[in-house]
């Protein structure tokens, strides 16, 4: 039995029922075959067994009072996956589907992604099955305070630095930071995605969407092409989706879809700056649903219960959630002429869909490379906090562009080095892995 198969079986046995974790580990480990064969040291040091086992898993009760005075109980988590190259770093997700399998997959992906950014960050992820949808601001605050009342003892600016993810935006980070500061009596960069006037970085909210767009631009440049004039589909309508639309517009493309968990809007005229401002207000302040878009903008249509992938496009930016593109969606995208997929979301394409993209020579940027801009600017926020300084918008954006370029060239070069030119899955996985694995060997059996 090959080393990879042995470890995959071990992971499935040790983590029963955690399907998303199995999926993420399988995708990464299978692409590591050539590097593990070329360098027996990884097997000798049992790196694959160690890198798939979290350094620490925290799971805790989060009790809170709703507005009617009723006691509610949620479950909180933090997965501290790997600290070989820096403090644990990764977002918090608040969504009813959250359980160990999803957070372990996200924490595992985060290890390789953070390694690719060139910054000193280990990998972690956390969250809760709490659903912020339909809750009042006061309920969200009481929940966040209770969540942090346990989490604060496990995190710190040099230990573990959480950020946002699905369901955790500026409002939640504010409540979490306030409670951390109160409990610890110190003002440190323990969370990223903070407000601008209390330690946040310019461009952090924009970073994941901008980064996924820069990554698409880099992939297109390898074929002497650009986003200019391209029709793009985007899924989701949250943080990542919004700033993807903003940057695609700036670079001369046209986005024709957005979605939420209820359905998709299709606007053949394109979601321009004015329409996007309306969407941002709808989603970030009024907390409404995408279907309201068609009452506001004539010529757009709303498709209930449907994902955006049947809309003809040249570039697709999945920016909602995991496994949102299945094999049929991938076939439809390719049939309709899509030749660029840049993943703002984590693991949005099912394994069969990835194969279809690769077989059809789609420029396919997997999430751990394409969406690394978010955590990269989180890393820059940590750097600014540690110096008690703030950089300008231009400075941070330039650094982000530089990092996205270097992630792209690293993945591109590594794929070619291992005999699979143009395969960013292999390139990103191997490049991300080698740095962490070598650091683990240097640091001994810990
Ligand atoms: P938000 O909470 O801001 O937005 C999430 C969007 O995705 C919403 O429109 C939401 O719709 C939709 N969505 C969530 N779950 C589902 C589902 N099960 N089915 C269909 N639609 C769904 O999150 P973000 O924009 O921050 O995150 C989006 C993706 O990007 C996630 O995969 C996240 O892990 C990834 N990511 C985010 C980073 C960041 O910096 N924020 C960094 C790197 C990756 P609804 O309102 O109906 O729930």
JSON list of C-alpha atoms in Angstrom, two decimals, residues 42-216:
[
{"chain": "A", "resi": 42, "resn": "UNK", "atom": "CA", "xyz": [8.82, 13.14, 4.65]},
{"chain": "A", "resi": 43, "resn": "UNK", "atom": "CA", "xyz": [7.87, 9.52, 5.21]},
{"chain": "A", "resi": 44, "resn": "UNK", "atom": "CA", "xyz": [10.73, 8.88, 7.62]},
{"chain": "A", "resi": 45, "resn": "UNK", "atom": "CA", "xyz": [9.56, 11.80, 9.77]},
{"chain": "A", "resi": 46, "resn": "UNK", "atom": "CA", "xyz": [5.90, 10.73, 9.38]},
{"chain": "A", "resi": 47, "resn": "UNK", "atom": "CA", "xyz": [5.03, 14.20, 8.19]},
{"chain": "A", "resi": 48, "resn": "UNK", "atom": "CA", "xyz": [1.72, 13.23, 6.55]},
{"chain": "A", "resi": 49, "resn": "UNK", "atom": "CA", "xyz": [0.46, 11.55, 9.74]},
{"chain": "A", "resi": 50, "resn": "UNK", "atom": "CA", "xyz": [1.45, 14.64, 11.74]},
{"chain": "A", "resi": 51, "resn": "UNK", "atom": "CA", "xyz": [0.21, 17.31, 9.32]},
{"chain": "A", "resi": 52, "resn": "UNK", "atom": "CA", "xyz": [-3.28, 15.73, 9.20]},
{"chain": "A", "resi": 53, "resn": "UNK", "atom": "CA", "xyz": [-3.58, 15.60, 12.99]},
{"chain": "A", "resi": 54, "resn": "UNK", "atom": "CA", "xyz": [-4.50, 18.95, 14.63]},
{"chain": "A", "resi": 55, "resn": "UNK", "atom": "CA", "xyz": [-2.07, 20.11, 17.30]},
{"chain": "A", "resi": 56, "resn": "UNK", "atom": "CA", "xyz": [-5.09, 20.94, 19.46]},
{"chain": "A", "resi": 57, "resn": "UNK", "atom": "CA", "xyz": [-8.90, 20.81, 19.14]},
{"chain": "A", "resi": 58, "resn": "UNK", "atom": "CA", "xyz": [-11.01, 22.94, 21.47]},
{"chain": "A", "resi": 59, "resn": "UNK", "atom": "CA", "xyz": [-14.73, 22.42, 21.81]},
{"chain": "A", "resi": 60, "resn": "UNK", "atom": "CA", "xyz": [-16.84, 24.30, 24.32]},
{"chain": "A", "resi": 61, "resn": "UNK", "atom": "CA", "xyz": [-20.34, 25.27, 25.43]},
{"chain": "A", "resi": 62, "resn": "UNK", "atom": "CA", "xyz": [-21.58, 28.76, 24.52]},
{"chain": "A", "resi": 63, "resn": "UNK", "atom": "CA", "xyz": [-24.66, 29.66, 26.60]},
{"chain": "A", "resi": 64, "resn": "UNK", "atom": "CA", "xyz": [-26.36, 33.04, 26.01]},
{"chain": "A", "resi": 65, "resn": "UNK", "atom": "CA", "xyz": [-29.66, 34.82, 26.62]},
{"chain": "A", "resi": 66, "resn": "UNK", "atom": "CA", "xyz": [-31.89, 35.77, 23.70]},
{"chain": "A", "resi": 67, "resn": "UNK", "atom": "CA", "xyz": [-34.00, 38.96, 23.64]},
{"chain": "A", "resi": 68, "resn": "UNK", "atom": "CA", "xyz": [-36.92, 37.19, 25.32]},
{"chain": "A", "resi": 69, "resn": "UNK", "atom": "CA", "xyz": [-34.72, 36.11, 28.22]},
{"chain": "A", "resi": 70, "resn": "UNK", "atom": "CA", "xyz": [-34.59, 32.45, 27.12]},
{"chain": "A", "resi": 71, "resn": "UNK", "atom": "CA", "xyz": [-31.37, 30.49, 27.57]},
{"chain": "A", "resi": 72, "resn": "UNK", "atom": "CA", "xyz": [-29.81, 29.37, 24.28]},
{"chain": "A", "resi": 73, "resn": "UNK", "atom": "CA", "xyz": [-26.91, 26.94, 23.98]},
{"chain": "A", "resi": 74, "resn": "UNK", "atom": "CA", "xyz": [-24.50, 26.70, 21.06]},
{"chain": "A", "resi": 75, "resn": "UNK", "atom": "CA", "xyz": [-21.25, 24.87, 20.54]},
{"chain": "A", "resi": 76, "resn": "UNK", "atom": "CA", "xyz": [-17.96, 26.70, 20.04]},
{"chain": "A", "resi": 77, "resn": "UNK", "atom": "CA", "xyz": [-14.79, 25.34, 18.39]},
{"chain": "A", "resi": 78, "resn": "UNK", "atom": "CA", "xyz": [-11.20, 26.26, 17.66]},
{"chain": "A", "resi": 79, "resn": "UNK", "atom": "CA", "xyz": [-8.94, 23.93, 15.67]},
{"chain": "A", "resi": 80, "resn": "UNK", "atom": "CA", "xyz": [-5.26, 24.77, 16.19]},
{"chain": "A", "resi": 81, "resn": "UNK", "atom": "CA", "xyz": [-3.94, 22.79, 13.26]},
{"chain": "A", "resi": 82, "resn": "UNK", "atom": "CA", "xyz": [-0.28, 23.62, 12.74]},
{"chain": "A", "resi": 83, "resn": "UNK", "atom": "CA", "xyz": [2.13, 26.19, 14.19]},
{"chain": "A", "resi": 84, "resn": "UNK", "atom": "CA", "xyz": [5.35, 25.17, 12.41]},
{"chain": "A", "resi": 85, "resn": "UNK", "atom": "CA", "xyz": [5.76, 28.47, 10.57]},
{"chain": "A", "resi": 86, "resn": "UNK", "atom": "CA", "xyz": [3.93, 30.93, 12.84]},
{"chain": "A", "resi": 87, "resn": "UNK", "atom": "CA", "xyz": [1.06, 31.46, 15.28]},
{"chain": "A", "resi": 88, "resn": "UNK", "atom": "CA", "xyz": [-2.19, 29.70, 14.38]},
{"chain": "A", "resi": 89, "resn": "UNK", "atom": "CA", "xyz": [-4.13, 31.93, 12.01]},
{"chain": "A", "resi": 90, "resn": "UNK", "atom": "CA", "xyz": [-7.53, 31.49, 10.39]},
{"chain": "A", "resi": 91, "resn": "UNK", "atom": "CA", "xyz": [-11.10, 32.69, 10.54]},
{"chain": "A", "resi": 92, "resn": "UNK", "atom": "CA", "xyz": [-14.16, 32.00, 12.65]},
{"chain": "A", "resi": 93, "resn": "UNK", "atom": "CA", "xyz": [-17.33, 30.76, 10.93]},
{"chain": "A", "resi": 94, "resn": "UNK", "atom": "CA", "xyz": [-20.78, 31.21, 12.48]},
{"chain": "A", "resi": 95, "resn": "UNK", "atom": "CA", "xyz": [-23.24, 29.06, 10.53]},
{"chain": "A", "resi": 96, "resn": "UNK", "atom": "CA", "xyz": [-25.73, 26.34, 11.55]},
{"chain": "A", "resi": 97, "resn": "UNK", "atom": "CA", "xyz": [-23.85, 23.72, 9.47]},
{"chain": "A", "resi": 98, "resn": "UNK", "atom": "CA", "xyz": [-20.62, 24.17, 11.46]},
{"chain": "A", "resi": 99, "resn": "UNK", "atom": "CA", "xyz": [-19.22, 20.99, 13.04]},
{"chain": "A", "resi": 100, "resn": "UNK", "atom": "CA", "xyz": [-15.77, 19.42, 13.48]},
{"chain": "A", "resi": 101, "resn": "UNK", "atom": "CA", "xyz": [-15.60, 18.05, 9.90]},
{"chain": "A", "resi": 102, "resn": "UNK", "atom": "CA", "xyz": [-16.05, 21.48, 8.29]},
{"chain": "A", "resi": 103, "resn": "UNK", "atom": "CA", "xyz": [-13.68, 23.28, 10.64]},
{"chain": "A", "resi": 104, "resn": "UNK", "atom": "CA", "xyz": [-10.96, 20.63, 10.34]},
{"chain": "A", "resi": 105, "resn": "UNK", "atom": "CA", "xyz": [-11.16, 20.85, 6.53]},
{"chain": "A", "resi": 106, "resn": "UNK", "atom": "CA", "xyz": [-10.88, 24.63, 6.72]},
{"chain": "A", "resi": 107, "resn": "UNK", "atom": "CA", "xyz": [-8.02, 24.52, 9.24]},
{"chain": "A", "resi": 108, "resn": "UNK", "atom": "CA", "xyz": [-6.15, 21.96, 7.11]},
{"chain": "A", "resi": 109, "resn": "UNK", "atom": "CA", "xyz": [-6.51, 24.07, 3.96]},
{"chain": "A", "resi": 110, "resn": "UNK", "atom": "CA", "xyz": [-5.44, 27.12, 5.93]},
{"chain": "A", "resi": 111, "resn": "UNK", "atom": "CA", "xyz": [-2.05, 25.57, 6.78]},
{"chain": "A", "resi": 112, "resn": "UNK", "atom": "CA", "xyz": [-1.05, 25.37, 3.09]},
{"chain": "A", "resi": 113, "resn": "UNK", "atom": "CA", "xyz": [-2.68, 28.66, 2.16]},
{"chain": "A", "resi": 114, "resn": "UNK", "atom": "CA", "xyz": [-0.86, 30.56, 4.89]},
{"chain": "A", "resi": 115, "resn": "UNK", "atom": "CA", "xyz": [2.40, 28.97, 3.88]},
{"chain": "A", "resi": 116, "resn": "UNK", "atom": "CA", "xyz": [1.88, 30.23, 0.30]},
{"chain": "A", "resi": 117, "resn": "UNK", "atom": "CA", "xyz": [1.41, 33.84, 1.43]},
{"chain": "A", "resi": 118, "resn": "UNK", "atom": "CA", "xyz": [5.15, 34.08, 2.27]},
{"chain": "A", "resi": 119, "resn": "UNK", "atom": "CA", "xyz": [4.21, 35.39, 5.75]},
{"chain": "A", "resi": 120, "resn": "UNK", "atom": "CA", "xyz": [4.84, 33.76, 9.15]},
{"chain": "A", "resi": 121, "resn": "UNK", "atom": "CA", "xyz": [1.46, 32.22, 9.90]},
{"chain": "A", "resi": 122, "resn": "UNK", "atom": "CA", "xyz": [0.45, 28.76, 11.04]},
{"chain": "A", "resi": 123, "resn": "UNK", "atom": "CA", "xyz": [-3.03, 27.38, 10.36]},
{"chain": "A", "resi": 124, "resn": "UNK", "atom": "CA", "xyz": [-6.21, 27.33, 12.44]},
{"chain": "A", "resi": 125, "resn": "UNK", "atom": "CA", "xyz": [-9.96, 27.74, 12.13]},
{"chain": "A", "resi": 126, "resn": "UNK", "atom": "CA", "xyz": [-12.89, 27.99, 14.48]},
{"chain": "A", "resi": 127, "resn": "UNK", "atom": "CA", "xyz": [-16.48, 29.02, 14.89]},
{"chain": "A", "resi": 128, "resn": "UNK", "atom": "CA", "xyz": [-19.86, 27.91, 16.06]},
{"chain": "A", "resi": 129, "resn": "UNK", "atom": "CA", "xyz": [-23.16, 26.45, 14.90]},
{"chain": "A", "resi": 130, "resn": "UNK", "atom": "CA", "xyz": [-24.71, 29.79, 15.92]},
{"chain": "A", "resi": 131, "resn": "UNK", "atom": "CA", "xyz": [-26.74, 31.41, 13.10]},
{"chain": "A", "resi": 132, "resn": "UNK", "atom": "CA", "xyz": [-26.48, 35.22, 13.13]},
{"chain": "A", "resi": 133, "resn": "UNK", "atom": "CA", "xyz": [-29.30, 35.46, 10.55]},
{"chain": "A", "resi": 134, "resn": "UNK", "atom": "CA", "xyz": [-32.46, 36.90, 12.06]},
{"chain": "A", "resi": 135, "resn": "UNK", "atom": "CA", "xyz": [-30.77, 37.73, 15.38]},
{"chain": "A", "resi": 136, "resn": "UNK", "atom": "CA", "xyz": [-30.78, 41.25, 16.82]},
{"chain": "A", "resi": 137, "resn": "UNK", "atom": "CA", "xyz": [-27.51, 43.14, 17.31]},
{"chain": "A", "resi": 138, "resn": "UNK", "atom": "CA", "xyz": [-27.88, 42.62, 21.06]},
{"chain": "A", "resi": 139, "resn": "UNK", "atom": "CA", "xyz": [-28.29, 38.87, 20.65]},
{"chain": "A", "resi": 140, "resn": "UNK", "atom": "CA", "xyz": [-25.22, 38.71, 18.41]},
{"chain": "A", "resi": 141, "resn": "UNK", "atom": "CA", "xyz": [-23.29, 40.72, 21.01]},
{"chain": "A", "resi": 142, "resn": "UNK", "atom": "CA", "xyz": [-24.31, 38.45, 23.90]},
{"chain": "A", "resi": 143, "resn": "UNK", "atom": "CA", "xyz": [-23.41, 35.39, 21.87]},
{"chain": "A", "resi": 144, "resn": "UNK", "atom": "CA", "xyz": [-19.99, 36.82, 20.88]},
{"chain": "A", "resi": 145, "resn": "UNK", "atom": "CA", "xyz": [-19.24, 37.79, 24.48]},
{"chain": "A", "resi": 146, "resn": "UNK", "atom": "CA", "xyz": [-20.06, 34.31, 25.73]},
{"chain": "A", "resi": 147, "resn": "UNK", "atom": "CA", "xyz": [-18.01, 32.70, 22.91]},
{"chain": "A", "resi": 148, "resn": "UNK", "atom": "CA", "xyz": [-14.98, 34.85, 23.76]},
{"chain": "A", "resi": 149, "resn": "UNK", "atom": "CA", "xyz": [-15.36, 34.21, 27.50]},
{"chain": "A", "resi": 150, "resn": "UNK", "atom": "CA", "xyz": [-14.05, 30.71, 26.79]},
{"chain": "A", "resi": 151, "resn": "UNK", "atom": "CA", "xyz": [-11.91, 31.32, 23.69]},
{"chain": "A", "resi": 152, "resn": "UNK", "atom": "CA", "xyz": [-9.81, 34.11, 25.25]},
{"chain": "A", "resi": 153, "resn": "UNK", "atom": "CA", "xyz": [-7.72, 31.71, 27.31]},
{"chain": "A", "resi": 154, "resn": "UNK", "atom": "CA", "xyz": [-6.53, 29.86, 24.21]},
{"chain": "A", "resi": 155, "resn": "UNK", "atom": "CA", "xyz": [-5.63, 32.73, 21.84]},
{"chain": "A", "resi": 156, "resn": "UNK", "atom": "CA", "xyz": [-3.19, 35.65, 21.78]},
{"chain": "A", "resi": 157, "resn": "UNK", "atom": "CA", "xyz": [-1.25, 37.88, 19.38]},
{"chain": "A", "resi": 158, "resn": "UNK", "atom": "CA", "xyz": [1.68, 35.43, 19.30]},
{"chain": "A", "resi": 159, "resn": "UNK", "atom": "CA", "xyz": [-0.37, 32.25, 19.85]},
{"chain": "A", "resi": 160, "resn": "UNK", "atom": "CA", "xyz": [-3.52, 32.17, 17.77]},
{"chain": "A", "resi": 161, "resn": "UNK", "atom": "CA", "xyz": [-5.08, 35.06, 15.86]},
{"chain": "A", "resi": 162, "resn": "UNK", "atom": "CA", "xyz": [-8.66, 34.47, 14.61]},
{"chain": "A", "resi": 163, "resn": "UNK", "atom": "CA", "xyz": [-10.43, 36.55, 11.92]},
{"chain": "A", "resi": 164, "resn": "UNK", "atom": "CA", "xyz": [-13.79, 36.52, 10.09]},
{"chain": "A", "resi": 165, "resn": "UNK", "atom": "CA", "xyz": [-15.34, 33.96, 7.74]},
{"chain": "A", "resi": 166, "resn": "UNK", "atom": "CA", "xyz": [-18.96, 33.14, 6.85]},
{"chain": "A", "resi": 167, "resn": "UNK", "atom": "CA", "xyz": [-21.25, 34.90, 9.33]},
{"chain": "A", "resi": 168, "resn": "UNK", "atom": "CA", "xyz": [-18.41, 36.76, 11.03]},
{"chain": "A", "resi": 169, "resn": "UNK", "atom": "CA", "xyz": [-17.84, 40.28, 9.70]},
{"chain": "A", "resi": 170, "resn": "UNK", "atom": "CA", "xyz": [-16.93, 43.65, 11.19]},
{"chain": "A", "resi": 171, "resn": "UNK", "atom": "CA", "xyz": [-19.81, 43.64, 13.69]},
{"chain": "A", "resi": 172, "resn": "UNK", "atom": "CA", "xyz": [-18.89, 40.25, 15.18]},
{"chain": "A", "resi": 173, "resn": "UNK", "atom": "CA", "xyz": [-15.15, 40.99, 15.24]},
{"chain": "A", "resi": 174, "resn": "UNK", "atom": "CA", "xyz": [-15.97, 44.18, 17.18]},
{"chain": "A", "resi": 175, "resn": "UNK", "atom": "CA", "xyz": [-17.95, 42.35, 19.87]},
{"chain": "A", "resi": 176, "resn": "UNK", "atom": "CA", "xyz": [-15.33, 39.59, 20.12]},
{"chain": "A", "resi": 177, "resn": "UNK", "atom": "CA", "xyz": [-12.44, 42.06, 20.39]},
{"chain": "A", "resi": 178, "resn": "UNK", "atom": "CA", "xyz": [-14.27, 44.14, 23.03]},
{"chain": "A", "resi": 179, "resn": "UNK", "atom": "CA", "xyz": [-14.76, 41.10, 25.24]},
{"chain": "A", "resi": 180, "resn": "UNK", "atom": "CA", "xyz": [-11.19, 39.86, 24.77]},
{"chain": "A", "resi": 181, "resn": "UNK", "atom": "CA", "xyz": [-9.79, 43.26, 25.75]},
{"chain": "A", "resi": 182, "resn": "UNK", "atom": "CA", "xyz": [-12.03, 43.39, 28.79]},
{"chain": "A", "resi": 183, "resn": "UNK", "atom": "CA", "xyz": [-11.02, 39.92, 29.99]},
{"chain": "A", "resi": 184, "resn": "UNK", "atom": "CA", "xyz": [-7.27, 40.27, 29.34]},
{"chain": "A", "resi": 185, "resn": "UNK", "atom": "CA", "xyz": [-6.96, 43.99, 30.07]},
{"chain": "A", "resi": 186, "resn": "UNK", "atom": "CA", "xyz": [-4.71, 44.45, 27.07]},
{"chain": "A", "resi": 187, "resn": "UNK", "atom": "CA", "xyz": [-5.05, 45.96, 23.61]},
{"chain": "A", "resi": 188, "resn": "UNK", "atom": "CA", "xyz": [-3.25, 43.67, 21.16]},
{"chain": "A", "resi": 189, "resn": "UNK", "atom": "CA", "xyz": [-3.67, 42.41, 17.63]},
{"chain": "A", "resi": 190, "resn": "UNK", "atom": "CA", "xyz": [-5.41, 39.25, 18.81]},
{"chain": "A", "resi": 191, "resn": "UNK", "atom": "CA", "xyz": [-8.01, 39.36, 16.03]},
{"chain": "A", "resi": 192, "resn": "UNK", "atom": "CA", "xyz": [-7.79, 40.65, 12.48]},
{"chain": "A", "resi": 193, "resn": "UNK", "atom": "CA", "xyz": [-10.51, 42.31, 10.44]},
{"chain": "A", "resi": 194, "resn": "UNK", "atom": "CA", "xyz": [-10.80, 44.98, 13.16]},
{"chain": "A", "resi": 195, "resn": "UNK", "atom": "CA", "xyz": [-12.39, 48.39, 12.63]},
{"chain": "A", "resi": 196, "resn": "UNK", "atom": "CA", "xyz": [-10.13, 51.03, 11.06]},
{"chain": "A", "resi": 197, "resn": "UNK", "atom": "CA", "xyz": [-10.13, 53.29, 14.09]},
{"chain": "A", "resi": 198, "resn": "UNK", "atom": "CA", "xyz": [-9.18, 50.50, 16.51]},
{"chain": "A", "resi": 199, "resn": "UNK", "atom": "CA", "xyz": [-6.32, 48.63, 14.87]},
{"chain": "A", "resi": 200, "resn": "UNK", "atom": "CA", "xyz": [-7.78, 47.36, 11.60]},
{"chain": "A", "resi": 201, "resn": "UNK", "atom": "CA", "xyz": [-5.93, 47.49, 8.30]},
{"chain": "A", "resi": 202, "resn": "UNK", "atom": "CA", "xyz": [-7.04, 49.33, 5.21]},
{"chain": "A", "resi": 203, "resn": "UNK", "atom": "CA", "xyz": [-7.92, 46.85, 2.41]},
{"chain": "A", "resi": 204, "resn": "UNK", "atom": "CA", "xyz": [-8.62, 43.96, 4.84]},
{"chain": "A", "resi": 205, "resn": "UNK", "atom": "CA", "xyz": [-12.35, 43.89, 4.02]},
{"chain": "A", "resi": 206, "resn": "UNK", "atom": "CA", "xyz": [-11.55, 44.02, 0.30]},
{"chain": "A", "resi": 207, "resn": "UNK", "atom": "CA", "xyz": [-8.58, 41.63, 0.40]},
{"chain": "A", "resi": 208, "resn": "UNK", "atom": "CA", "xyz": [-10.11, 38.22, -0.37]},
{"chain": "A", "resi": 209, "resn": "UNK", "atom": "CA", "xyz": [-12.23, 39.39, -3.29]},
{"chain": "A", "resi": 210, "resn": "UNK", "atom": "CA", "xyz": [-9.51, 41.66, -4.66]},
{"chain": "A", "resi": 211, "resn": "UNK", "atom": "CA", "xyz": [-6.97, 38.86, -4.26]},
{"chain": "A", "resi": 212, "resn": "UNK", "atom": "CA", "xyz": [-9.12, 36.29, -6.10]},
{"chain": "A", "resi": 213, "resn": "UNK", "atom": "CA", "xyz": [-9.50, 38.80, -8.94]},
{"chain": "A", "resi": 214, "resn": "UNK", "atom": "CA", "xyz": [-5.76, 39.54, -9.05]},
{"chain": "A", "resi": 215, "resn": "UNK", "atom": "CA", "xyz": [-5.14, 35.80, -9.15]},
{"chain": "A", "resi": 216, "resn": "UNK", "atom": "CA", "xyz": [-7.50, 35.44, -12.15]}
]
